[in-house]
PDB file of C-alpha atoms in Angstrom:
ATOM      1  CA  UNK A   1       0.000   0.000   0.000  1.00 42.00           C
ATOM      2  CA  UNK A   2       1.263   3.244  -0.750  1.00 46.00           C
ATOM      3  CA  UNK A   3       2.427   5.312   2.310  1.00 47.00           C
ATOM      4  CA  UNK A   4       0.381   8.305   1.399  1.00 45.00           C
ATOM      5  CA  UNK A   5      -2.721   6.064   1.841  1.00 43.00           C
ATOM      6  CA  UNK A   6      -1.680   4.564   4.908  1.00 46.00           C
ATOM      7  CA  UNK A   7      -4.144   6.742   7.368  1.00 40.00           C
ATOM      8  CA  UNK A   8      -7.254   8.851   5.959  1.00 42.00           C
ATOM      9  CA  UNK A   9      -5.590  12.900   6.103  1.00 41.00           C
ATOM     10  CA  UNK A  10      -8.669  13.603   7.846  1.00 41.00           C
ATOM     11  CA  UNK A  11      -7.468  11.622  10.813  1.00 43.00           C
ATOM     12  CA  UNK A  12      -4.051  13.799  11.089  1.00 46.00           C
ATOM     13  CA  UNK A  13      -3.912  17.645  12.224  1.00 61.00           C
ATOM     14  CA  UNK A  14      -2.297  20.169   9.775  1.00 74.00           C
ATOM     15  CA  UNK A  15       1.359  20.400  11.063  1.00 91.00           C
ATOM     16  CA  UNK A  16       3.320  21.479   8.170  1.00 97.00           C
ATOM     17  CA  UNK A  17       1.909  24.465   5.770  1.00 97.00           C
ATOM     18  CA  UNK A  18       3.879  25.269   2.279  1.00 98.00           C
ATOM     19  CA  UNK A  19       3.360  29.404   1.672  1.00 98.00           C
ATOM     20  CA  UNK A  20       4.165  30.232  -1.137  1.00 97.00           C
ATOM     21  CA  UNK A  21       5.617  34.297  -0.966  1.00 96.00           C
ATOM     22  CA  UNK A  22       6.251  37.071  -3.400  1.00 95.00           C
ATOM     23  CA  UNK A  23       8.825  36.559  -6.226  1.00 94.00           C
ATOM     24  CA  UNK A  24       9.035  40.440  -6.659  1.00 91.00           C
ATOM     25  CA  UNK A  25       5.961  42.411  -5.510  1.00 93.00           C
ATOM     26  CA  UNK A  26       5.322  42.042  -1.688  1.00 93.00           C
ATOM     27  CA  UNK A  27       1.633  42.733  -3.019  1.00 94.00           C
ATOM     28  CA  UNK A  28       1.790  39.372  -4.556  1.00 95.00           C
ATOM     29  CA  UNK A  29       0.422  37.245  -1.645  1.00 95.00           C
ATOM     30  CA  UNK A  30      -2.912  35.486  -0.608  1.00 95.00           C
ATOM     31  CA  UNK A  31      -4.454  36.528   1.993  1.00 96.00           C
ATOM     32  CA  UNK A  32      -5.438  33.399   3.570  1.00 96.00           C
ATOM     33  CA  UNK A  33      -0.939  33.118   2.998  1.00 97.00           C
ATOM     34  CA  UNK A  34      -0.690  35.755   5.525  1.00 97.00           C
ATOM     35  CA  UNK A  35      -3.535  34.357   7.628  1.00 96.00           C
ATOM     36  CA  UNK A  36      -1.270  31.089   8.201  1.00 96.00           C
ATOM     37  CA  UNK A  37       1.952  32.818   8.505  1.00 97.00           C
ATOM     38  CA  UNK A  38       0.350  34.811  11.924  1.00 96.00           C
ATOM     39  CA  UNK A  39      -1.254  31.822  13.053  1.00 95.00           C
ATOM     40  CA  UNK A  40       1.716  29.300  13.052  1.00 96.00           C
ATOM     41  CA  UNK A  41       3.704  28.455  16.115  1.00 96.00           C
ATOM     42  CA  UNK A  42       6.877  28.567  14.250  1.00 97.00           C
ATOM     43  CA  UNK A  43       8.054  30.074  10.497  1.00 98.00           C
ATOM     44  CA  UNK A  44      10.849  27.986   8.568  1.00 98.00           C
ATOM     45  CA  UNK A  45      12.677  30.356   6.427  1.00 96.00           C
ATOM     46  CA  UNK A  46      15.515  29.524   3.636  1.00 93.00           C
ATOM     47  CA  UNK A  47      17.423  33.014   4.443  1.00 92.00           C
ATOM     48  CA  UNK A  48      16.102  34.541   7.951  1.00 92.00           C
ATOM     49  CA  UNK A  49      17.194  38.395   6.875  1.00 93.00           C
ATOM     50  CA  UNK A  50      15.314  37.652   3.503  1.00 92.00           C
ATOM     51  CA  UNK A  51      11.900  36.729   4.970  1.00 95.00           C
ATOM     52  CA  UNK A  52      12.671  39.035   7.814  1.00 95.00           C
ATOM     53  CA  UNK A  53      11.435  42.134   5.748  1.00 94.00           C
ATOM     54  CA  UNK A  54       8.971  40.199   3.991  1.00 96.00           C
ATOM     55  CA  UNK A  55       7.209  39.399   7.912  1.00 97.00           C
ATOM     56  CA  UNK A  56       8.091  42.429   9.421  1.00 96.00           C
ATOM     57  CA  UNK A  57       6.200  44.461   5.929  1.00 96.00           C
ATOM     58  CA  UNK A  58       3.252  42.257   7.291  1.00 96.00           C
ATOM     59  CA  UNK A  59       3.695  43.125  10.622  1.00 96.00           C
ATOM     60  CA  UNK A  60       3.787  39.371  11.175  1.00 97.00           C
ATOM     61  CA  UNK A  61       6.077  38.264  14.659  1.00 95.00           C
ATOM     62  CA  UNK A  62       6.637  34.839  15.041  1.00 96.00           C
ATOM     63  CA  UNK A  63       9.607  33.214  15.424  1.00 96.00           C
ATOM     64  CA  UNK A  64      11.623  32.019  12.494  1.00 96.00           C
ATOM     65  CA  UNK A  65      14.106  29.569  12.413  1.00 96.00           C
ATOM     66  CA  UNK A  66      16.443  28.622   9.160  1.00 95.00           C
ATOM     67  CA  UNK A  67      15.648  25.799   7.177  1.00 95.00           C
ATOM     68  CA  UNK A  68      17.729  25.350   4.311  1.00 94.00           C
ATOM     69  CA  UNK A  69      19.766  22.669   1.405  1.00 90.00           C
ATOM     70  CA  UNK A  70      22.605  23.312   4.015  1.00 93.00           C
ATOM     71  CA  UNK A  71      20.618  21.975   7.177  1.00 93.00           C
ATOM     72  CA  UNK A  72      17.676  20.247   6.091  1.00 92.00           C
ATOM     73  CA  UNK A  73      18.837  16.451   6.650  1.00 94.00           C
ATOM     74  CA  UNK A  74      20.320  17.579  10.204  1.00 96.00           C
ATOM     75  CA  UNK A  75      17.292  19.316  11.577  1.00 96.00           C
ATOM     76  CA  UNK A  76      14.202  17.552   9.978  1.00 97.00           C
ATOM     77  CA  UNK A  77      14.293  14.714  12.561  1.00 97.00           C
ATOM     78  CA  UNK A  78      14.024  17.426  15.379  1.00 96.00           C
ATOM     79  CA  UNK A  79      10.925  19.073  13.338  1.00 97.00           C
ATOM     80  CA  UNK A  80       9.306  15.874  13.008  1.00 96.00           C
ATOM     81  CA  UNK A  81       9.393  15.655  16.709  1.00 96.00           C
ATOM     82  CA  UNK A  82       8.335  18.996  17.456  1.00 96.00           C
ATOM     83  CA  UNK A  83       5.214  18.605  14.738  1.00 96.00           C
ATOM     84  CA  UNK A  84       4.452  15.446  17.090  1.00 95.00           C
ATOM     85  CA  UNK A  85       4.340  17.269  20.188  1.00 94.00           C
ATOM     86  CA  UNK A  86       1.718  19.931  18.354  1.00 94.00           C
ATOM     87  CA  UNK A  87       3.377  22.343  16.917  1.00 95.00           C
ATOM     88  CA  UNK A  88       2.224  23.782  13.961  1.00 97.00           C
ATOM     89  CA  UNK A  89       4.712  25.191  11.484  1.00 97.00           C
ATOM     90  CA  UNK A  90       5.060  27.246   8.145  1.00 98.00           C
ATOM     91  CA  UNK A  91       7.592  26.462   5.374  1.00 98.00           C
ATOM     92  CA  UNK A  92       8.469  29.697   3.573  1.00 97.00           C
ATOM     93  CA  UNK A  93      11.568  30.421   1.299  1.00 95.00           C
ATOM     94  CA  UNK A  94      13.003  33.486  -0.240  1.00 94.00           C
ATOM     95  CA  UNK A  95      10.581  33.431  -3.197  1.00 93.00           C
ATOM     96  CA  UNK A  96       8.251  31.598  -4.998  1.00 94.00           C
ATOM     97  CA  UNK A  97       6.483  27.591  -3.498  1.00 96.00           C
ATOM     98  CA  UNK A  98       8.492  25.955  -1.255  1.00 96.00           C
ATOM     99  CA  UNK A  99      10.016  22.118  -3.284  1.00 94.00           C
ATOM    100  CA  UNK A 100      10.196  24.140  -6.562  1.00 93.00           C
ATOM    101  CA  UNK A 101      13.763  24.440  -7.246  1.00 91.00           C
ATOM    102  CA  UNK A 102      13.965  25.323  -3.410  1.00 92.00           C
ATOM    103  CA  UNK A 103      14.030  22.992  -0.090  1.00 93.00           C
ATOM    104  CA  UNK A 104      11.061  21.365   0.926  1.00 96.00           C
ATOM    105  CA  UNK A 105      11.091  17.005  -0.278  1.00 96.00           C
ATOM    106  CA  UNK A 106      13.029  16.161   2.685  1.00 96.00           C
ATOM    107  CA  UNK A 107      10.826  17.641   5.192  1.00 97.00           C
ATOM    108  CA  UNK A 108       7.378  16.903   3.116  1.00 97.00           C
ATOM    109  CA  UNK A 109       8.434  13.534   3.020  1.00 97.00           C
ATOM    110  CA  UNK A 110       9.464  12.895   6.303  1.00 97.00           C
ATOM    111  CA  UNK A 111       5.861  14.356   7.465  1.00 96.00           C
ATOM    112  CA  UNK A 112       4.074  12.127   4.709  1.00 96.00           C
ATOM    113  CA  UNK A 113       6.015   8.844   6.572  1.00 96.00           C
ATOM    114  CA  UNK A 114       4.916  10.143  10.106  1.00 95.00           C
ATOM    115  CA  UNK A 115       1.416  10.713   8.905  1.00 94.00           C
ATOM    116  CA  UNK A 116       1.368  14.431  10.010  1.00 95.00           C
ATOM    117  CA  UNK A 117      -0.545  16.524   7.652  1.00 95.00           C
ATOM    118  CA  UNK A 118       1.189  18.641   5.018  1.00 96.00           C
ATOM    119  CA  UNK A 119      -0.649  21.288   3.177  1.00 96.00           C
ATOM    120  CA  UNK A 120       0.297  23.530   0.447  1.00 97.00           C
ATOM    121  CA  UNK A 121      -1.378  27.008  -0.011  1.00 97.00           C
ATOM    122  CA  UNK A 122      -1.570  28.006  -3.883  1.00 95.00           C
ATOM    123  CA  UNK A 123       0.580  31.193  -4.593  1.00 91.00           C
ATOM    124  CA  UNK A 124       3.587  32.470  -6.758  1.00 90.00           C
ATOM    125  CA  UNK A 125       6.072  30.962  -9.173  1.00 92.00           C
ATOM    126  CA  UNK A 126       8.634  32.287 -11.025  1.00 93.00           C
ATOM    127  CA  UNK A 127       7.873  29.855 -13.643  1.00 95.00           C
ATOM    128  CA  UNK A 128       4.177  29.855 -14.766  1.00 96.00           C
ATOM    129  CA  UNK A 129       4.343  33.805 -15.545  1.00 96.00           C
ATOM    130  CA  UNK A 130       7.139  33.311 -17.475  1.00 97.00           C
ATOM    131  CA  UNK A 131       5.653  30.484 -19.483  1.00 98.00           C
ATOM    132  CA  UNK A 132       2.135  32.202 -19.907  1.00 97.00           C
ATOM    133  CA  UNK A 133       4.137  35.496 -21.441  1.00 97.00           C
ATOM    134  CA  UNK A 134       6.891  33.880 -23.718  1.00 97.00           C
ATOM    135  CA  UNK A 135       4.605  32.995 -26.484  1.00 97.00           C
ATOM    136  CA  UNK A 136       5.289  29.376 -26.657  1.00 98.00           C
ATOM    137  CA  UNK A 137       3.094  26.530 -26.194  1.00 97.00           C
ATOM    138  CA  UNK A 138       1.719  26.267 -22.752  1.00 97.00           C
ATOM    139  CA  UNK A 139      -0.347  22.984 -23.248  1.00 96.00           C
ATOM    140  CA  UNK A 140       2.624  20.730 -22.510  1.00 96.00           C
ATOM    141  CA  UNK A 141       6.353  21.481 -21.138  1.00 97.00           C
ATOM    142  CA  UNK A 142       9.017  20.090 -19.325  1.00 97.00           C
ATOM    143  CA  UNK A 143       9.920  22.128 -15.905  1.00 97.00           C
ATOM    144  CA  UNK A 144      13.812  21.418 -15.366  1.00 96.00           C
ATOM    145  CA  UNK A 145      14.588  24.266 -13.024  1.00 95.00           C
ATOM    146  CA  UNK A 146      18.411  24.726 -12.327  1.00 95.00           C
ATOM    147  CA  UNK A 147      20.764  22.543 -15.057  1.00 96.00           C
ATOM    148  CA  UNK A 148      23.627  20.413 -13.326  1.00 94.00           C
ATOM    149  CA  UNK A 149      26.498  22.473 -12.840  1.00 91.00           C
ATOM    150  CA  UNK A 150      29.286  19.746 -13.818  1.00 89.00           C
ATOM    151  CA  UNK A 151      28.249  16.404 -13.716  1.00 92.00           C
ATOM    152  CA  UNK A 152      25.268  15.216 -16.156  1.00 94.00           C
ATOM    153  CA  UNK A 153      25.035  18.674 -17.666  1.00 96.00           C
ATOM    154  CA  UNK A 154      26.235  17.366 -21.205  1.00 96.00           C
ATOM    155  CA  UNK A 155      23.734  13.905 -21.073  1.00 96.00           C
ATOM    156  CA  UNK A 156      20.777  16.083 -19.928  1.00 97.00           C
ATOM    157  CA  UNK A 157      21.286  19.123 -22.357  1.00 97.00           C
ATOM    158  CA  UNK A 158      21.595  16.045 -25.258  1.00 97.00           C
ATOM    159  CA  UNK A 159      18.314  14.373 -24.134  1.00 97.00           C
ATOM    160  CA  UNK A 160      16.536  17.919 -23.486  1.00 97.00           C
ATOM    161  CA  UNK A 161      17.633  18.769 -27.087  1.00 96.00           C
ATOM    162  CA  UNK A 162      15.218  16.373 -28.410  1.00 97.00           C
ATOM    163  CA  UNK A 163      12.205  16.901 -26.117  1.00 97.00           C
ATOM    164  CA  UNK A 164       9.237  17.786 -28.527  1.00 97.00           C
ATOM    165  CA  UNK A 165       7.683  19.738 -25.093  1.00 98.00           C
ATOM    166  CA  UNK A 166       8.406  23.722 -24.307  1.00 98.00           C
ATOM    167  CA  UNK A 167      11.198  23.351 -21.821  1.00 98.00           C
ATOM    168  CA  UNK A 168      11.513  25.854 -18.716  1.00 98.00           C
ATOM    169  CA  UNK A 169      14.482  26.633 -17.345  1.00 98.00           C
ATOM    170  CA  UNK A 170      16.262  28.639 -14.119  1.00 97.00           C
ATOM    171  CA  UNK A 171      19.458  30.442 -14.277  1.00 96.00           C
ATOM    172  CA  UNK A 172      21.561  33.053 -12.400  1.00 94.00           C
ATOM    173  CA  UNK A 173      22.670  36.021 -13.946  1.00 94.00           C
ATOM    174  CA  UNK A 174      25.943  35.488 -14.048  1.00 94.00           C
ATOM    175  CA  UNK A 175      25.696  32.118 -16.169  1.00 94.00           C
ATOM    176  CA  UNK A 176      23.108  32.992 -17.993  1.00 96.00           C
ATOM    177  CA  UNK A 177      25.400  34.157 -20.953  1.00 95.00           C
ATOM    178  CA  UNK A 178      27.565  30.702 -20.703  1.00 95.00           C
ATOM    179  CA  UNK A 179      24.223  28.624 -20.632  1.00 97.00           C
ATOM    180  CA  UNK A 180      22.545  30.909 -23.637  1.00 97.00           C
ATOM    181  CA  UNK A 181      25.831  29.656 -25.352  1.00 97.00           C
ATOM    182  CA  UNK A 182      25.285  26.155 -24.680  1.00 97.00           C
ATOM    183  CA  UNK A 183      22.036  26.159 -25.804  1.00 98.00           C
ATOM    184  CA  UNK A 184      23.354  27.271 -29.099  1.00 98.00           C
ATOM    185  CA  UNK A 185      25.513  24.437 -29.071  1.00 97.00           C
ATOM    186  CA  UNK A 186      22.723  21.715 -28.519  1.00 97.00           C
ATOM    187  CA  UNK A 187      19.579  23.042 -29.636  1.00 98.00           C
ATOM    188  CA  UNK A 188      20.759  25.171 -32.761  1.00 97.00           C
ATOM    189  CA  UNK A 189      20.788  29.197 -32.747  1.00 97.00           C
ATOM    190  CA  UNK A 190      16.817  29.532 -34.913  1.00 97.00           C
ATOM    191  CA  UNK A 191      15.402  27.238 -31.732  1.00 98.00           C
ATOM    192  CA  UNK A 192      12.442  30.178 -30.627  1.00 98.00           C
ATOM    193  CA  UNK A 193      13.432  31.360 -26.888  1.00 98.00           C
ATOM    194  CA  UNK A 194      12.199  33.643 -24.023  1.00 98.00           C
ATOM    195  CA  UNK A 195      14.044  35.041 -21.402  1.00 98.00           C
ATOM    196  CA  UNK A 196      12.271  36.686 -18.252  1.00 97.00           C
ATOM    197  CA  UNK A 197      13.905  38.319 -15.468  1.00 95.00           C
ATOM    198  CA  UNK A 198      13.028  40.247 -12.782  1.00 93.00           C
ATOM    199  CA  UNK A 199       9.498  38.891 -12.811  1.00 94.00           C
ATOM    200  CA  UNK A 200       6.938  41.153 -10.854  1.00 93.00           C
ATOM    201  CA  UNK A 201       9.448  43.425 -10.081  1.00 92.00           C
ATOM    202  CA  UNK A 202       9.877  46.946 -11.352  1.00 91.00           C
ATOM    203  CA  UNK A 203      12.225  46.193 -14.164  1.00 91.00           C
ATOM    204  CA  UNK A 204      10.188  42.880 -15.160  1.00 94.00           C
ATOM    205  CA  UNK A 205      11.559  42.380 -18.964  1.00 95.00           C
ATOM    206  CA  UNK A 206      11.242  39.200 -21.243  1.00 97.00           C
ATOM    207  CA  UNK A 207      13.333  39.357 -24.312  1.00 97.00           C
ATOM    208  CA  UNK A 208      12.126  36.982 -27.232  1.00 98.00           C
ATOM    209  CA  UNK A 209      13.421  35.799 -30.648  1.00 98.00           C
ATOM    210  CA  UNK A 210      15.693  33.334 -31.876  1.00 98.00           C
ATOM    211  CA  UNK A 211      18.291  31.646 -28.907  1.00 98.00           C
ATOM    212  CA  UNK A 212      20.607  33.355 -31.399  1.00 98.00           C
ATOM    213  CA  UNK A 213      18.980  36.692 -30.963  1.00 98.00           C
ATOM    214  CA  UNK A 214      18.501  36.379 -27.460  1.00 98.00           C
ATOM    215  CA  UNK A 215      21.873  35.403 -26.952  1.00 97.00           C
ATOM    216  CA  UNK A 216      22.570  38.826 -28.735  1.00 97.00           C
ATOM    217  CA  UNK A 217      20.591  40.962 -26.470  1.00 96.00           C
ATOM    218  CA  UNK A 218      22.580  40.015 -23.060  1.00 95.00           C
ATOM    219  CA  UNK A 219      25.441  40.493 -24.760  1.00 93.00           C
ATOM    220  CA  UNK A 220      24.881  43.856 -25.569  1.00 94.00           C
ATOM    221  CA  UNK A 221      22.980  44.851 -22.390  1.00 91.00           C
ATOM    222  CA  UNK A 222      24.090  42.715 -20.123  1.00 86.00           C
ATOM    223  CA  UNK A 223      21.852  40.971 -17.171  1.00 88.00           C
ATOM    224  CA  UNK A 224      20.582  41.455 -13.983  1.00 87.00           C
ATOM    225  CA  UNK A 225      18.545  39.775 -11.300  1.00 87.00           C
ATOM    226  CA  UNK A 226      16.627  36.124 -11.345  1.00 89.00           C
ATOM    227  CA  UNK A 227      16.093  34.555 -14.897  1.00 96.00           C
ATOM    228  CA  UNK A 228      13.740  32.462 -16.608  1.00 98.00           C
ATOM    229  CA  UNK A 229      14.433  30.558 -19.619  1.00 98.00           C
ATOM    230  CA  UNK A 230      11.432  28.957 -22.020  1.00 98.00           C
ATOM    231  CA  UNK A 231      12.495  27.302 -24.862  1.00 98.00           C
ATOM    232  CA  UNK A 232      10.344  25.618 -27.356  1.00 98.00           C
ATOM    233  CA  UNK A 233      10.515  21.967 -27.771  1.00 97.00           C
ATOM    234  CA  UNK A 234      11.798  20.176 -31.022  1.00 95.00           C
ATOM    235  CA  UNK A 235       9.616  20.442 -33.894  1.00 89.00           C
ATOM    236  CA  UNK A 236       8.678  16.927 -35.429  1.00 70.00           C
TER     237      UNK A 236
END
């Protein structure tokens, strides 16, 4: 039997809340988000200083307590334990839903195998606005987040240059010219290509055209802040 299914979710108090916060706009966040956030006994946060001015903007004062790639096997065991005991706690991280491209399995997991109640409110993404706004097909893609840095980079850059799908990407600014040119290399400069940074932010921009053409762009102008690529799949 699968372990989801072991006990009915009805049976199990919500411990663990997922809320999602803004990934530019500190307007961009559900109320029922900020509802949790005042209500929960403790606030996990990926960078403390980052959702620092994000709580204290909400006038929200709970304490906070890092959870992050660099802790998250150590300290989950101790969560667990404290979910048992009744505490109820919020999983936020600097931007966007907490388990895309950011911390989260480990802990969601663990609660899953304990049988303590996991929810997920609905919220921002850096990746669905970009997608809706580049002008490629929405109907079916491939969300890879952030490529391999070294190992299985070259293998998964081969097999993503044949998927038929729009493919999303994330990428820092400072690779983002490197990875542009890599793209070149294994998808072919006409391949059609967004790029979206700073989304939701004051100096949102998405520059579209040919990888080639793109490529062109950040070359000229250079790059700044978080980045979205959407490439379209293979045509058949």
């Amino acid at each position: 039997m699968n372990e989801v299914q072991k006990l009915p979710q009805h049976q199990a108090s919500t411990m663990l809340y997922l809320v999602p916060t803004p990934v530019g706009n500190l307007k961009d966040i559900t109320y029922r988000s900020i509802e949790v956030l005042q209500k929960a006994d403790v606030i996990l946060c990926e960078d403390t200083r980052t959702s620092s001015r994000l709580l204290q903007h909400y006038n929200i004062q709970k304490p906070i307590s890092p959870y992050h790639q660099h802790n998250e096997h150590k300290i989950v065991p101790h969560l667990i334990t404290q979910m048992q005991s009744g505490k109820v706690f919020a999983l936020i991280t600097d931007a966007g839903t907490p388990g895309i491209s950011d911390p989260a399995f480990l802990l969601v997991r663990a609660c899953i195998q304990q049988n303590i109640k996991v929810e997920c409110l609905p919220g921002a993404t850096a990746f669905v606005p970009a997608l809706v706004v580049s002008g490629l097909p929405t109907n079916r893609f491939a969300f890879e987040g952030f490529l391999p840095i070294k190992k299985g980079r070259h293998s998964l850059l081969t097999k993503l240059s044949l998927e038929e799908r729009t493919i999303i990407l994330y990428e820092s600014p400072m690779r983002l010219q490197k990875t542009l040119l890599e793209l070149i290399t294994y998808f072919g400069e006409e391949r059609p290509c967004s790029v979206s940074r700073e989304i939701s932010k004051i100096f949102e921009t998405h520059i579209r055209g040919t990888l080639q053409e793109v490529h062109n762009y950040f070359q000229q102008h250079g790059v700044k802040g978080e980045i979205v690529i959407v490439l379209g799949g293979k045509l058949t």
